[in-house]
Amino acid sequence: MASLQKKGESWYCQFMYERQRHTYTIGKVDEAEAVSTAARIDYLLMRIRQRLLALPVGMDICEFIQHDGKPPVVEPTGVVNTTFTIFRERYLETFGHGAVEPNSLYTSKLHLNQLSRTIGDQFSINSLSHADLQRHIDRRQKDVVAVTIKKEIDTLRAAWNWACRSGIVQGIFPSAGLVYPKGDEKLPFMTADEINRRIKAGAAPEEVWECLYLRQVEIEELLDHVLDKQMTSWIYPAFAFVAHTGARRSEMMRARPEDVDLSGGAVTIREKKRVKGRRTTRRVPLSSRVTSALGAWMKERDGAKFLFGEGARMLAPQTTQKAFHRAVKGCKWQIRGWHVLRHSFISALASRGVDQRIIDDFVGHQTEEQRRRYRHLYPSTQYEAIRGVFG
């Protein structure tokens, strides 16, 4: 909230924006006008938080306030009429040389390709309007959930801001006031038995199978299934690694041989989501099954750069996903992706009453919304809470 200060005959207003304190000079005015200005600053900051206003790239927040949230429009000068195809390829090429993780780059490509289906490859990116973005939202809401659409728009915003700094486009990304479909909170994670019960009662299979988690004995059964298939030698160790550490697929892909401490019984997981803009790590103890799987596998890794795959370079997302579906084919569960192993790891710990703080240490970043999906797996605590009140 903006706060007023008076020094001498001049009024000043201090406020926080993006975790930094700013001071806006109001000047020599009476107190009523100073109070009114502070209220207007609070209102503009609220509109920015609501994404109904956007601070132009490179503009200082105090300058933005000085223009009452309506900075003068700068007429484009010398901007080339760039097609969406060129815009997309230049963005992906710029960040395709190690600036971002391969998995993130792959996701950005998917998002931009979806936008291309809405506006067309030959669309002039400089003419992008609010109506074009809303048209994309309206088209996609028939196929995907709101959170996916927002991620696609956010990817385009990131590409736009880069293009603005590069002189490819000019102006504010026209996303203020977009109307997204109402999002639904995801259902709690559930067993295959609960999923089948819901489907018989009328639930949509594609929705509830996304909530699958495997019980601890089922995790071991799945690992036995993968081992028995005798696929490419890296696949079973990768399955065991993810299933018994809670690592994300991208974290499995980034793992290196030196991250595994077999004698110390632990592995260092290379993160990318815990702190924005900085690579962090976490350390997870190794189960006996992972120790055995990695011990045998690492004898073949002499000189390898990465723990899984051929070793010379990181596995591609498409390669890992194809390998996953081949590995789980024929098992008795409808398992959609590597993320099910992570959910199952967390669920197994939660169902045994392991402290949430310890679970967070093992698996890294989790949102409060994500934690809520596991809380029903603390049955004894929940039953005691009800019975302690109602008997």
Tab-separated table of C-alpha atoms in Angstrom:
chain	number	residue	atom	x	y	z
A	1	MET	CA	0.000	0.000	0.000
A	2	ALA	CA	1.313	3.449	-0.938
A	3	SER	CA	2.403	5.611	2.026
A	4	LEU	CA	2.703	9.399	2.128
A	5	GLN	CA	5.599	11.414	3.500
A	6	LYS	CA	6.121	15.145	3.669
A	7	LYS	CA	9.590	16.675	3.573
A	8	GLY	CA	9.667	20.425	3.835
A	9	GLU	CA	6.873	21.677	1.603
A	10	SER	CA	6.849	18.691	-0.792
A	11	TRP	CA	4.912	15.442	-0.622
A	12	TYR	CA	6.363	12.053	-1.550
A	13	CYS	CA	4.705	8.661	-1.973
A	14	GLN	CA	6.510	5.374	-1.307
A	15	PHE	CA	5.286	1.999	-2.575
A	16	MET	CA	6.508	-1.521	-3.336
A	17	TYR	CA	6.670	-2.850	-6.896
A	18	GLU	CA	8.259	-6.198	-7.813
A	19	ARG	CA	9.757	-6.435	-4.302
A	20	GLN	CA	11.516	-3.083	-4.597
A	21	ARG	CA	10.695	0.173	-2.851
A	22	HIS	CA	10.016	3.167	-5.097
A	23	THR	CA	9.513	6.825	-4.280
A	24	TYR	CA	7.225	8.995	-6.400
A	25	THR	CA	7.558	12.769	-6.040
A	26	ILE	CA	4.163	14.448	-5.798
A	27	GLY	CA	5.483	17.951	-5.183
A	28	LYS	CA	4.174	21.051	-3.422
A	29	VAL	CA	0.448	20.341	-3.191
A	30	ASP	CA	-2.101	20.406	-0.401
A	31	GLU	CA	-2.687	17.307	1.716
A	32	ALA	CA	-5.979	16.394	0.036
A	33	GLU	CA	-4.341	16.222	-3.390
A	34	ALA	CA	-1.442	14.186	-1.961
A	35	VAL	CA	-3.896	11.682	-0.465
A	36	SER	CA	-5.752	11.504	-3.782
A	37	THR	CA	-2.484	10.833	-5.648
A	38	ALA	CA	-1.537	8.025	-3.245
A	39	ALA	CA	-4.965	6.453	-3.792
A	40	ARG	CA	-4.492	6.663	-7.556
A	41	ILE	CA	-1.084	4.940	-7.259
A	42	ASP	CA	-2.646	2.127	-5.226
A	43	TYR	CA	-5.319	1.747	-7.904
A	44	LEU	CA	-2.769	1.565	-10.755
A	45	LEU	CA	-0.679	-1.016	-8.895
A	46	MET	CA	-3.809	-3.089	-8.300
A	47	ARG	CA	-4.662	-2.970	-12.026
A	48	ILE	CA	-1.135	-4.130	-12.868
A	49	ARG	CA	-1.447	-7.057	-10.439
A	50	GLN	CA	-4.768	-7.950	-12.075
A	51	ARG	CA	-3.049	-7.830	-15.497
A	52	LEU	CA	-5.527	-5.225	-16.657
A	53	LEU	CA	-2.641	-2.810	-17.175
A	54	ALA	CA	0.859	-3.628	-18.380
A	55	LEU	CA	4.056	-1.713	-17.754
A	56	PRO	CA	5.761	-1.122	-21.131
A	57	VAL	CA	9.094	-2.871	-21.530
A	58	GLY	CA	11.909	-0.577	-20.418
A	59	MET	CA	9.623	1.989	-18.744
A	60	ASP	CA	10.177	2.964	-15.112
A	61	ILE	CA	7.167	2.414	-12.842
A	62	CYS	CA	7.290	6.022	-11.616
A	63	GLU	CA	7.165	7.290	-15.199
A	64	PHE	CA	4.211	4.982	-15.821
A	65	ILE	CA	2.412	6.489	-12.799
A	66	GLN	CA	3.266	9.999	-13.957
A	67	HIS	CA	1.318	9.275	-17.161
A	68	ASP	CA	-1.566	7.913	-15.054
A	69	GLY	CA	-1.099	4.448	-16.558
A	70	LYS	CA	-1.472	5.798	-20.104
A	71	PRO	CA	2.038	6.349	-21.497
A	72	PRO	CA	2.221	8.136	-24.833
A	73	VAL	CA	2.051	5.859	-27.846
A	74	VAL	CA	5.312	5.738	-29.763
A	75	GLU	CA	4.717	5.372	-33.452
A	76	PRO	CA	6.660	2.405	-34.906
A	77	THR	CA	9.680	3.540	-36.878
A	78	GLY	CA	11.801	1.250	-38.950
A	79	VAL	CA	10.184	-1.969	-37.664
A	80	VAL	CA	10.249	-4.723	-40.269
A	81	ASN	CA	6.939	-6.402	-41.095
A	82	THR	CA	7.884	-9.760	-39.557
A	83	THR	CA	5.760	-12.871	-40.084
A	84	PHE	CA	4.868	-15.098	-37.174
A	85	THR	CA	7.030	-17.885	-38.628
A	86	ILE	CA	10.159	-15.707	-38.652
A	87	PHE	CA	9.335	-14.319	-35.207
A	88	ARG	CA	8.912	-17.833	-33.770
A	89	GLU	CA	12.026	-19.315	-35.394
A	90	ARG	CA	14.278	-16.419	-34.339
A	91	TYR	CA	13.047	-16.683	-30.747
A	92	LEU	CA	13.571	-20.459	-30.586
A	93	GLU	CA	16.964	-20.201	-32.264
A	94	THR	CA	18.140	-17.511	-29.830
A	95	PHE	CA	17.234	-19.589	-26.770
A	96	GLY	CA	18.158	-22.918	-28.343
A	97	HIS	CA	21.868	-22.734	-27.516
A	98	GLY	CA	21.749	-23.566	-23.823
A	99	ALA	CA	19.988	-20.418	-22.598
A	100	VAL	CA	17.014	-22.536	-21.455
A	101	GLU	CA	16.538	-26.219	-20.720
A	102	PRO	CA	15.765	-28.401	-23.779
A	103	ASN	CA	12.510	-29.501	-22.172
A	104	SER	CA	11.401	-25.872	-21.681
A	105	LEU	CA	12.382	-25.010	-25.246
A	106	TYR	CA	10.372	-27.981	-26.518
A	107	THR	CA	7.319	-26.811	-24.548
A	108	SER	CA	7.709	-23.258	-25.895
A	109	LYS	CA	7.769	-24.652	-29.416
A	110	LEU	CA	4.545	-26.579	-28.800
A	111	HIS	CA	2.852	-23.466	-27.400
A	112	LEU	CA	3.917	-21.249	-30.299
A	113	ASN	CA	2.853	-23.884	-32.809
A	114	GLN	CA	-0.631	-23.850	-31.277
A	115	LEU	CA	-0.768	-20.061	-31.624
A	116	SER	CA	0.341	-20.401	-35.227
A	117	ARG	CA	-2.706	-22.596	-35.871
A	118	THR	CA	-4.902	-19.717	-34.695
A	119	ILE	CA	-3.328	-16.696	-36.388
A	120	GLY	CA	-1.405	-18.340	-39.256
A	121	ASP	CA	2.284	-18.601	-40.162
A	122	GLN	CA	2.187	-15.520	-42.414
A	123	PHE	CA	0.485	-13.318	-39.819
A	124	SER	CA	2.289	-9.989	-39.260
A	125	ILE	CA	3.397	-10.169	-35.614
A	126	ASN	CA	3.449	-6.359	-35.342
A	127	SER	CA	-0.302	-6.302	-35.930
A	128	LEU	CA	-1.039	-8.667	-33.017
A	129	SER	CA	-4.117	-7.450	-31.164
A	130	HIS	CA	-6.239	-8.263	-28.139
A	131	ALA	CA	-8.836	-9.759	-30.507
A	132	ASP	CA	-6.254	-12.178	-31.966
A	133	LEU	CA	-5.337	-13.464	-28.511
A	134	GLN	CA	-8.980	-13.788	-27.484
A	135	ARG	CA	-9.647	-15.735	-30.674
A	136	HIS	CA	-6.917	-18.179	-29.676
A	137	ILE	CA	-8.400	-18.578	-26.183
A	138	ASP	CA	-11.859	-19.203	-27.629
A	139	ARG	CA	-10.513	-21.836	-30.031
A	140	ARG	CA	-8.391	-23.700	-27.476
A	141	GLN	CA	-10.954	-23.848	-24.688
A	142	LYS	CA	-12.771	-26.551	-26.641
A	143	ASP	CA	-9.740	-28.867	-26.331
A	144	VAL	CA	-7.689	-27.997	-23.241
A	145	VAL	CA	-8.063	-26.607	-19.727
A	146	ALA	CA	-7.650	-22.930	-18.842
A	147	VAL	CA	-4.216	-23.344	-17.261
A	148	THR	CA	-2.812	-24.730	-20.537
A	149	ILE	CA	-4.196	-21.783	-22.509
A	150	LYS	CA	-2.661	-19.336	-20.031
A	151	LYS	CA	0.718	-21.041	-20.421
A	152	GLU	CA	0.480	-20.646	-24.202
A	153	ILE	CA	-0.307	-16.934	-23.873
A	154	ASP	CA	2.519	-16.539	-21.327
A	155	THR	CA	4.959	-18.163	-23.768
A	156	LEU	CA	3.923	-15.713	-26.474
A	157	ARG	CA	4.298	-12.840	-23.981
A	158	ALA	CA	7.860	-13.950	-23.176
A	159	ALA	CA	8.679	-14.162	-26.896
A	160	TRP	CA	7.065	-10.750	-27.484
A	161	ASN	CA	9.105	-9.087	-24.723
A	162	TRP	CA	12.288	-10.591	-26.156
A	163	ALA	CA	11.318	-9.379	-29.658
A	164	CYS	CA	10.571	-5.916	-28.256
A	165	ARG	CA	14.065	-5.683	-26.753
A	166	SER	CA	15.478	-6.937	-30.062
A	167	GLY	CA	13.630	-4.301	-32.104
A	168	ILE	CA	11.476	-6.839	-33.939
A	169	VAL	CA	8.207	-5.540	-32.459
A	170	GLN	CA	7.150	-2.415	-30.590
A	171	GLY	CA	4.509	-1.675	-28.020
A	172	ILE	CA	2.854	-3.410	-25.088
A	173	PHE	CA	1.822	-7.048	-25.387
A	174	PRO	CA	-1.973	-6.764	-25.891
A	175	SER	CA	-3.099	-9.170	-23.163
A	176	ALA	CA	-4.894	-6.784	-20.783
A	177	GLY	CA	-8.503	-7.830	-20.193
A	178	LEU	CA	-8.371	-11.255	-21.844
A	179	VAL	CA	-11.209	-13.539	-20.767
A	180	TYR	CA	-10.201	-17.102	-19.963
A	181	PRO	CA	-12.558	-20.018	-19.341
A	182	LYS	CA	-13.188	-20.796	-15.705
A	183	GLY	CA	-10.627	-23.250	-14.389
A	184	ASP	CA	-11.453	-26.224	-12.169
A	185	GLU	CA	-9.314	-27.321	-9.265
A	186	LYS	CA	-7.799	-30.698	-10.041
A	187	LEU	CA	-9.196	-33.730	-8.283
A	188	PRO	CA	-7.159	-35.399	-5.514
A	189	PHE	CA	-4.785	-38.158	-6.527
A	190	MET	CA	-6.481	-41.556	-6.344
A	191	THR	CA	-5.861	-45.259	-6.783
A	192	ALA	CA	-6.874	-47.268	-9.835
A	193	ASP	CA	-9.724	-48.780	-7.805
A	194	GLU	CA	-11.110	-45.333	-6.992
A	195	ILE	CA	-10.703	-44.248	-10.634
A	196	ASN	CA	-12.650	-47.271	-11.903
A	197	ARG	CA	-15.383	-46.622	-9.317
A	198	ARG	CA	-15.715	-43.017	-10.520
A	199	ILE	CA	-15.810	-44.069	-14.186
A	200	LYS	CA	-18.647	-46.526	-13.453
A	201	ALA	CA	-20.473	-43.654	-11.729
A	202	GLY	CA	-20.148	-41.472	-14.842
A	203	ALA	CA	-16.790	-39.675	-14.526
A	204	ALA	CA	-14.841	-38.868	-17.690
A	205	PRO	CA	-12.004	-41.433	-18.001
A	206	GLU	CA	-9.513	-38.919	-19.475
A	207	GLU	CA	-10.018	-36.650	-16.458
A	208	VAL	CA	-9.719	-39.201	-13.655
A	209	TRP	CA	-6.871	-41.263	-15.100
A	210	GLU	CA	-4.763	-38.081	-14.944
A	211	CYS	CA	-5.138	-38.352	-11.141
A	212	LEU	CA	-3.697	-41.856	-10.861
A	213	TYR	CA	-1.151	-42.736	-8.226
A	214	LEU	CA	0.230	-46.206	-7.594
A	215	ARG	CA	0.462	-47.713	-4.126
A	216	GLN	CA	3.900	-48.709	-2.933
A	217	VAL	CA	3.395	-52.378	-3.870
A	218	GLU	CA	2.055	-51.300	-7.268
A	219	ILE	CA	5.149	-49.161	-7.873
A	220	GLU	CA	7.299	-52.257	-7.342
A	221	GLU	CA	5.004	-54.273	-9.617
A	222	LEU	CA	5.387	-51.676	-12.370
A	223	LEU	CA	9.182	-51.658	-11.987
A	224	ASP	CA	9.179	-55.470	-12.272
A	225	HIS	CA	7.062	-55.133	-15.435
A	226	VAL	CA	9.566	-52.693	-16.988
A	227	LEU	CA	12.531	-54.842	-15.964
A	228	ASP	CA	10.992	-57.965	-17.492
A	229	LYS	CA	10.501	-56.240	-20.862
A	230	GLN	CA	14.292	-56.072	-21.353
A	231	MET	CA	14.220	-52.795	-23.261
A	232	THR	CA	17.088	-50.403	-24.001
A	233	SER	CA	19.442	-50.657	-21.033
A	234	TRP	CA	18.893	-47.113	-19.644
A	235	ILE	CA	15.095	-47.374	-19.354
A	236	TYR	CA	14.719	-49.579	-16.268
A	237	PRO	CA	17.328	-47.628	-14.211
A	238	ALA	CA	15.549	-44.391	-15.215
A	239	PHE	CA	12.179	-45.780	-14.103
A	240	ALA	CA	13.626	-46.879	-10.760
A	241	PHE	CA	15.363	-43.509	-10.344
A	242	VAL	CA	12.155	-41.489	-10.870
A	243	ALA	CA	9.868	-43.872	-8.949
A	244	HIS	CA	12.061	-43.953	-5.814
A	245	THR	CA	13.307	-40.326	-5.734
A	246	GLY	CA	10.287	-38.335	-6.976
A	247	ALA	CA	12.428	-36.679	-9.656
A	248	ARG	CA	10.689	-34.928	-12.525
A	249	ARG	CA	11.276	-36.212	-16.035
A	250	SER	CA	13.412	-33.164	-16.844
A	251	GLU	CA	15.467	-33.744	-13.679
A	252	MET	CA	16.041	-37.357	-14.694
A	253	MET	CA	17.174	-36.147	-18.117
A	254	ARG	CA	19.671	-33.696	-16.559
A	255	ALA	CA	21.160	-36.220	-14.097
A	256	ARG	CA	24.891	-36.891	-14.404
A	257	PRO	CA	26.964	-39.849	-13.174
A	258	GLU	CA	28.769	-37.684	-10.621
A	259	ASP	CA	25.414	-36.843	-9.007
A	260	VAL	CA	25.067	-40.432	-7.750
A	261	ASP	CA	26.830	-41.247	-4.485
A	262	LEU	CA	26.385	-45.000	-4.148
A	263	SER	CA	28.624	-45.313	-1.094
A	264	GLY	CA	26.826	-42.421	0.625
A	265	GLY	CA	23.427	-43.741	-0.437
A	266	ALA	CA	22.116	-40.494	-1.948
A	267	VAL	CA	21.653	-38.659	-5.233
A	268	THR	CA	21.832	-34.941	-6.016
A	269	ILE	CA	18.854	-33.787	-8.099
A	270	ARG	CA	19.478	-30.836	-10.435
A	271	GLU	CA	16.461	-28.515	-10.193
A	272	LYS	CA	15.182	-25.637	-12.284
A	273	LYS	CA	11.853	-24.702	-10.636
A	274	ARG	CA	12.709	-23.855	-7.048
A	275	VAL	CA	14.392	-20.468	-7.657
A	276	LYS	CA	13.632	-18.506	-10.822
A	277	GLY	CA	16.740	-17.704	-12.845
A	278	ARG	CA	19.059	-19.931	-10.778
A	279	ARG	CA	19.881	-23.636	-10.897
A	280	THR	CA	19.508	-25.309	-7.522
A	281	THR	CA	19.858	-28.852	-6.205
A	282	ARG	CA	18.374	-31.146	-3.577
A	283	ARG	CA	19.677	-34.388	-2.097
A	284	VAL	CA	17.530	-37.535	-1.865
A	285	PRO	CA	18.455	-40.835	-0.158
A	286	LEU	CA	18.632	-43.897	-2.395
A	287	SER	CA	16.495	-46.977	-1.819
A	288	SER	CA	18.095	-50.398	-2.072
A	289	ARG	CA	16.343	-51.003	-5.407
A	290	VAL	CA	17.681	-47.790	-6.968
A	291	THR	CA	21.143	-48.461	-5.543
A	292	SER	CA	21.132	-51.890	-7.178
A	293	ALA	CA	19.773	-50.616	-10.517
A	294	LEU	CA	22.177	-47.675	-10.743
A	295	GLY	CA	25.137	-49.683	-9.492
A	296	ALA	CA	24.793	-52.152	-12.365
A	297	TRP	CA	23.987	-49.439	-14.899
A	298	MET	CA	26.849	-47.101	-13.976
A	299	LYS	CA	29.431	-49.754	-14.706
A	300	GLU	CA	28.578	-49.030	-18.350
A	301	ARG	CA	28.814	-45.237	-17.966
A	302	ASP	CA	32.562	-44.722	-18.028
A	303	GLY	CA	33.155	-41.280	-19.570
A	304	ALA	CA	29.452	-40.548	-20.070
A	305	LYS	CA	28.307	-36.964	-19.578
A	306	PHE	CA	24.704	-37.796	-18.660
A	307	LEU	CA	23.432	-40.591	-16.439
A	308	PHE	CA	20.719	-41.836	-18.796
A	309	GLY	CA	20.554	-42.341	-22.547
A	310	GLU	CA	23.638	-42.780	-24.666
A	311	GLY	CA	25.459	-40.351	-22.399
A	312	ALA	CA	27.099	-37.984	-24.863
A	313	ARG	CA	24.156	-35.582	-24.822
A	314	MET	CA	20.964	-35.134	-22.888
A	315	LEU	CA	17.957	-37.248	-23.789
A	316	ALA	CA	15.307	-35.487	-25.880
A	317	PRO	CA	11.816	-35.138	-24.352
A	318	GLN	CA	10.304	-37.019	-27.286
A	319	THR	CA	12.726	-39.927	-26.757
A	320	THR	CA	11.877	-40.253	-23.066
A	321	GLN	CA	8.133	-40.097	-23.704
A	322	LYS	CA	8.227	-42.741	-26.446
A	323	ALA	CA	10.376	-44.972	-24.228
A	324	PHE	CA	7.923	-44.530	-21.352
A	325	HIS	CA	4.897	-45.601	-23.380
A	326	ARG	CA	6.730	-48.643	-24.773
A	327	ALA	CA	7.799	-49.624	-21.248
A	328	VAL	CA	4.338	-49.413	-19.635
A	329	LYS	CA	2.518	-51.029	-22.554
A	330	GLY	CA	0.742	-54.159	-21.354
A	331	CYS	CA	0.616	-53.195	-17.676
A	332	LYS	CA	-2.778	-53.115	-15.942
A	333	TRP	CA	-2.921	-49.343	-15.388
A	334	GLN	CA	-3.540	-46.471	-17.811
A	335	ILE	CA	-0.381	-44.529	-17.043
A	336	ARG	CA	-0.132	-41.271	-19.019
A	337	GLY	CA	3.452	-40.158	-18.346
A	338	TRP	CA	6.518	-39.973	-16.108
A	339	HIS	CA	4.686	-37.593	-13.752
A	340	VAL	CA	2.636	-40.520	-12.417
A	341	LEU	CA	5.811	-41.949	-10.859
A	342	ARG	CA	6.500	-38.655	-9.087
A	343	HIS	CA	2.914	-38.458	-7.799
A	344	SER	CA	3.120	-42.084	-6.657
A	345	PHE	CA	6.367	-41.420	-4.763
A	346	ILE	CA	4.809	-38.479	-2.920
A	347	SER	CA	1.562	-40.366	-2.300
A	348	ALA	CA	3.413	-43.373	-0.864
A	349	LEU	CA	5.241	-41.115	1.595
A	350	ALA	CA	2.066	-39.203	2.499
A	351	SER	CA	0.071	-42.377	3.088
A	352	ARG	CA	2.691	-43.518	5.591
A	353	GLY	CA	2.339	-40.259	7.529
A	354	VAL	CA	5.732	-38.799	6.530
A	355	ASP	CA	6.022	-35.148	7.580
A	356	GLN	CA	5.110	-32.753	4.742
A	357	ARG	CA	8.361	-30.824	5.286
A	358	ILE	CA	10.403	-33.963	4.657
A	359	ILE	CA	8.371	-34.710	1.513
A	360	ASP	CA	9.029	-31.154	0.272
A	361	ASP	CA	12.763	-31.637	0.896
A	362	PHE	CA	12.724	-34.809	-1.202
A	363	VAL	CA	10.673	-33.552	-4.154
A	364	GLY	CA	11.476	-29.838	-4.267
A	365	HIS	CA	9.070	-27.102	-5.248
A	366	GLN	CA	5.377	-27.757	-4.631
A	367	THR	CA	2.514	-25.289	-4.656
A	368	GLU	CA	-0.097	-25.244	-1.905
A	369	GLU	CA	-2.659	-26.330	-4.495
A	370	GLN	CA	-0.523	-29.389	-5.246
A	371	ARG	CA	-0.145	-30.266	-1.561
A	372	ARG	CA	-3.915	-30.223	-1.106
A	373	ARG	CA	-4.215	-33.065	-3.623
A	374	TYR	CA	-2.261	-35.346	-1.240
A	375	ARG	CA	-3.800	-34.397	2.106
A	376	HIS	CA	-6.541	-37.009	1.936
A	377	LEU	CA	-3.742	-39.584	2.125
A	378	TYR	CA	-3.264	-38.849	5.831
A	379	PRO	CA	-6.259	-41.011	6.860
A	380	SER	CA	-5.433	-41.527	10.543
A	381	THR	CA	-4.982	-37.792	11.130
A	382	GLN	CA	-8.231	-36.958	9.345
A	383	TYR	CA	-10.265	-39.676	11.078
A	384	GLU	CA	-8.945	-38.602	14.483
A	385	ALA	CA	-9.940	-34.995	13.739
A	386	ILE	CA	-13.544	-36.010	12.956
A	387	ARG	CA	-13.886	-38.572	15.711
A	388	GLY	CA	-12.376	-36.235	18.277
A	389	VAL	CA	-15.258	-33.816	17.657
A	390	PHE	CA	-18.194	-36.009	16.642
A	391	GLY	CA	-17.224	-39.376	18.019
